[in-house]
Amino acid sequence: MTTVIYPGSFDPVTNGHKDIIDRASRVFDKVIVSVLENPRKAPLFSLEERVEMLRLIARNYQNVEVDSFRGLLIDYARQKNTNIVVKGLRAISDFEFEFQMALINRKLDSRLETMFMMTNSRYSYLSSSIVKEVGLYGGDICELVPREVYHLVMRKIREQAGSAN
Ligand code: ADP
């Protein structure tokens, strides 16, 4: 049985992430979508909120599970008994960072393999930051995030916009 980890910030989950989850779930036996708890980043959504939103997506699949982790990905992968990580690639700008991450992870653990899935061209422009930016300035994010989480994302963005006034 092939289990893979799909790690990320998911702040919030977008249709681009959902597309990768959907495709990975067809290729691998089990996909663990895992929210990275990064103490150096100040996310808009709490770890619990990001996990909760991903669970609303994962409900649609029998082989997708949601979790979170902190620290090194190689340690987390060992803990989950897998050596495969899935990442999405949008553009050349992603490539440089992901290339570096994949190589450092392999240097730390030579068994770790990073598999890249090319973005769906419909979502190549999409990132969590774009969603937050568009939403904060009153743009429509309806086609940018999965419908299961739309209201949760909008509520948070409105709270944020309210507190900024
Ligand atoms: P971001 O904040 O840039 O959206 P994340 O850390 O949440 O990034 O992304 C997690 C993973 O999902 C990364 O591998 C990233 O490349 C991938 N990803 C993010 N958005 C997309 C997209 N629109 N299409 C394909 N992959 C994506």
Short mmCIF file of C-alpha atoms and ligand atoms in Angstrom, two decimals:
data_model
loop_
_atom_site.label_atom_id
_atom_site.label_comp_id
_atom_site.label_asym_id
_atom_site.label_seq_id
_atom_site.Cartn_x
_atom_site.Cartn_y
_atom_site.Cartn_z
CA MET A 1 0.00 0.00 0.00
CA THR A 2 1.43 3.38 -1.02
CA THR A 3 0.87 6.18 1.44
CA VAL A 4 1.94 9.74 0.61
CA ILE A 5 2.09 12.97 2.54
CA TYR A 6 0.84 16.19 0.97
CA PRO A 7 2.23 18.94 3.21
CA GLY A 8 1.54 22.68 3.13
CA SER A 9 0.31 25.75 4.95
CA PHE A 10 -3.21 25.63 3.48
CA ASP A 11 -3.94 29.15 4.78
CA PRO A 12 -6.64 28.64 3.49
CA VAL A 13 -7.13 25.58 1.26
CA THR A 14 -7.80 26.65 -2.36
CA ASN A 15 -9.18 24.94 -5.44
CA GLY A 16 -5.55 24.44 -6.52
CA HIS A 17 -4.87 22.38 -3.37
CA LYS A 18 -8.13 20.51 -3.80
CA ASP A 19 -7.17 19.58 -7.35
CA ILE A 20 -3.87 18.10 -6.14
CA ILE A 21 -5.67 16.19 -3.34
CA ASP A 22 -8.17 14.85 -5.86
CA ARG A 23 -5.52 13.71 -8.33
CA ALA A 24 -3.18 12.29 -5.66
CA SER A 25 -6.07 10.29 -4.21
CA ARG A 26 -6.50 8.55 -7.59
CA VAL A 27 -2.81 7.71 -7.95
CA PHE A 28 -1.93 6.61 -4.42
CA ASP A 29 -3.64 4.29 -1.96
CA LYS A 30 -3.66 6.79 0.86
CA VAL A 31 -3.03 10.56 1.02
CA ILE A 32 -2.23 12.27 4.31
CA VAL A 33 -2.81 16.01 3.86
CA SER A 34 -0.79 17.57 6.61
CA VAL A 35 -0.81 21.16 7.80
CA LEU A 36 2.62 22.46 8.65
CA GLU A 37 2.73 24.33 11.91
CA ASN A 38 5.37 26.92 11.18
CA PRO A 39 6.26 29.10 14.18
CA ARG A 40 7.96 31.60 11.86
CA LYS A 41 4.78 32.33 9.91
CA ALA A 42 1.74 34.20 11.18
CA PRO A 43 -1.16 32.52 9.41
CA LEU A 44 -4.61 34.10 9.06
CA PHE A 45 -6.32 30.84 9.99
CA SER A 46 -5.37 28.94 13.13
CA LEU A 47 -3.97 25.44 12.81
CA GLU A 48 -7.30 24.01 14.01
CA GLU A 49 -9.26 26.04 11.44
CA ARG A 50 -7.00 24.91 8.60
CA VAL A 51 -7.31 21.29 9.68
CA GLU A 52 -11.09 21.65 9.99
CA MET A 53 -11.41 23.11 6.48
CA LEU A 54 -9.29 20.33 4.99
CA ARG A 55 -11.43 17.74 6.79
CA LEU A 56 -14.49 19.14 5.01
CA ILE A 57 -12.73 18.38 1.73
CA ALA A 58 -11.36 15.00 2.86
CA ARG A 59 -14.90 13.85 3.68
CA ASN A 60 -15.41 13.36 -0.05
CA TYR A 61 -12.69 10.71 -0.23
CA GLN A 62 -12.21 7.37 1.46
CA ASN A 63 -8.44 7.44 1.22
CA VAL A 64 -7.66 11.01 2.30
CA GLU A 65 -6.81 11.81 5.88
CA VAL A 66 -5.94 15.17 7.48
CA ASP A 67 -3.26 15.76 10.08
CA SER A 68 -0.75 18.40 11.17
CA PHE A 69 2.92 18.40 12.03
CA ARG A 70 5.78 20.56 13.16
CA GLY A 71 9.48 20.11 12.75
CA LEU A 72 11.23 18.25 9.98
CA LEU A 73 9.24 16.60 7.23
CA ILE A 74 11.62 13.63 7.20
CA ASP A 75 10.85 12.91 10.87
CA TYR A 76 7.13 13.22 10.25
CA ALA A 77 7.34 10.94 7.20
CA ARG A 78 9.14 8.30 9.28
CA GLN A 79 6.49 8.59 11.96
CA LYS A 80 3.82 7.99 9.29
CA ASN A 81 5.76 5.06 7.82
CA THR A 82 6.14 6.53 4.39
CA ASN A 83 8.95 7.92 2.27
CA ILE A 84 6.88 9.71 -0.39
CA VAL A 85 5.92 13.36 -0.36
CA VAL A 86 3.62 14.95 -2.95
CA LYS A 87 3.95 18.60 -3.91
CA GLY A 88 2.17 20.76 -6.45
CA LEU A 89 4.08 22.87 -8.97
CA ARG A 90 2.56 26.01 -10.38
CA ALA A 91 5.37 27.87 -12.06
CA ILE A 92 9.10 28.32 -12.37
CA SER A 93 8.96 30.40 -9.19
CA ASP A 94 7.71 27.32 -7.28
CA PHE A 95 10.34 25.16 -8.90
CA GLU A 96 13.35 26.86 -7.36
CA PHE A 97 12.03 26.59 -3.80
CA GLU A 98 10.65 23.08 -4.22
CA PHE A 99 13.86 21.89 -5.88
CA GLN A 100 15.85 23.11 -2.88
CA MET A 101 13.40 21.53 -0.40
CA ALA A 102 13.38 18.20 -2.22
CA LEU A 103 17.17 18.07 -2.27
CA ILE A 104 17.67 19.06 1.35
CA ASN A 105 15.09 16.50 2.43
CA ARG A 106 16.84 13.82 0.41
CA LYS A 107 20.17 14.86 1.90
CA LEU A 108 18.68 14.45 5.38
CA ASP A 109 17.08 11.13 4.48
CA SER A 110 18.20 9.45 1.27
CA ARG A 111 15.03 7.33 1.13
CA LEU A 112 12.69 10.30 0.89
CA GLU A 113 11.19 10.87 -2.57
CA THR A 114 9.32 14.03 -3.55
CA MET A 115 6.79 13.55 -6.36
CA PHE A 116 5.60 16.64 -8.19
CA MET A 117 2.20 17.09 -9.77
CA MET A 118 1.82 19.86 -12.32
CA THR A 119 -0.92 22.30 -11.50
CA ASN A 120 -4.15 22.15 -13.42
CA SER A 121 -3.86 25.08 -15.85
CA ARG A 122 -7.19 26.39 -14.49
CA TYR A 123 -5.51 26.99 -11.13
CA SER A 124 -1.98 27.91 -12.07
CA TYR A 125 -2.44 31.50 -10.83
CA LEU A 126 -4.02 30.45 -7.54
CA SER A 127 -2.39 30.70 -4.13
CA SER A 128 -3.64 31.12 -0.58
CA SER A 129 -2.18 34.64 -0.51
CA ILE A 130 -4.11 35.63 -3.64
CA VAL A 131 -7.34 34.35 -2.07
CA LYS A 132 -6.74 36.43 1.08
CA GLU A 133 -5.80 39.51 -0.93
CA VAL A 134 -8.81 39.33 -3.24
CA GLY A 135 -11.21 38.59 -0.37
CA LEU A 136 -9.87 41.36 1.84
CA TYR A 137 -10.50 43.96 -0.85
CA GLY A 138 -14.02 42.73 -1.48
CA GLY A 139 -13.41 40.60 -4.59
CA ASP A 140 -15.37 37.41 -5.23
CA ILE A 141 -13.48 34.32 -4.10
CA CYS A 142 -16.30 31.93 -4.91
CA GLU A 143 -14.39 30.25 -7.75
CA LEU A 144 -11.07 30.24 -5.91
CA VAL A 145 -11.85 28.09 -2.86
CA PRO A 146 -13.79 24.83 -2.53
CA ARG A 147 -17.49 25.41 -1.88
CA GLU A 148 -17.28 23.38 1.34
CA VAL A 149 -15.10 26.06 2.93
CA TYR A 150 -16.32 29.22 1.18
CA HIS A 151 -18.39 30.51 4.11
CA LEU A 152 -15.67 29.80 6.66
CA VAL A 153 -13.11 31.64 4.56
CA MET A 154 -15.44 34.59 3.96
CA ARG A 155 -16.29 34.86 7.64
CA LYS A 156 -12.64 35.02 8.62
CA ILE A 157 -11.80 37.55 5.94
CA ARG A 158 -14.71 39.78 7.03
CA GLU A 159 -13.54 39.58 10.66
CA GLN A 160 -10.07 40.52 9.53
CA ALA A 161 -11.33 43.40 7.38
CA GLY A 162 -13.50 44.59 10.31
CA SER A 163 -10.64 44.58 12.78
CA ALA A 164 -8.42 46.48 10.34
CA ASN A 165 -10.91 49.41 10.20
P1 ADP B 1 0.45 28.51 -1.04
O1 ADP B 1 0.33 29.32 0.22
O2 ADP B 1 1.50 29.07 -1.97
O3 ADP B 1 -0.84 28.26 -1.72
P2 ADP B 1 0.94 25.97 0.41
O4 ADP B 1 2.13 25.84 1.30
O5 ADP B 1 -0.36 26.01 1.12
O6 ADP B 1 1.15 27.17 -0.59
O7 ADP B 1 0.93 24.82 -0.68
C1 ADP B 1 1.07 23.47 -0.39
C2 ADP B 1 1.40 22.73 -1.64
O8 ADP B 1 0.37 22.91 -2.62
C3 ADP B 1 2.69 23.15 -2.34
O9 ADP B 1 3.28 21.99 -2.86
C4 ADP B 1 2.22 24.05 -3.45
O10 ADP B 1 3.13 24.09 -4.53
C5 ADP B 1 0.92 23.37 -3.83
N1 ADP B 1 -0.02 24.30 -4.46
C6 ADP B 1 -0.52 25.44 -3.95
N2 ADP B 1 -1.37 26.04 -4.83
C7 ADP B 1 -1.39 25.24 -5.94
C8 ADP B 1 -2.05 25.33 -7.21
N3 ADP B 1 -2.85 26.36 -7.52
N4 ADP B 1 -1.84 24.33 -8.09
C9 ADP B 1 -1.01 23.30 -7.77
N5 ADP B 1 -0.35 23.18 -6.61
C10 ADP B 1 -0.54 24.13 -5.69
#
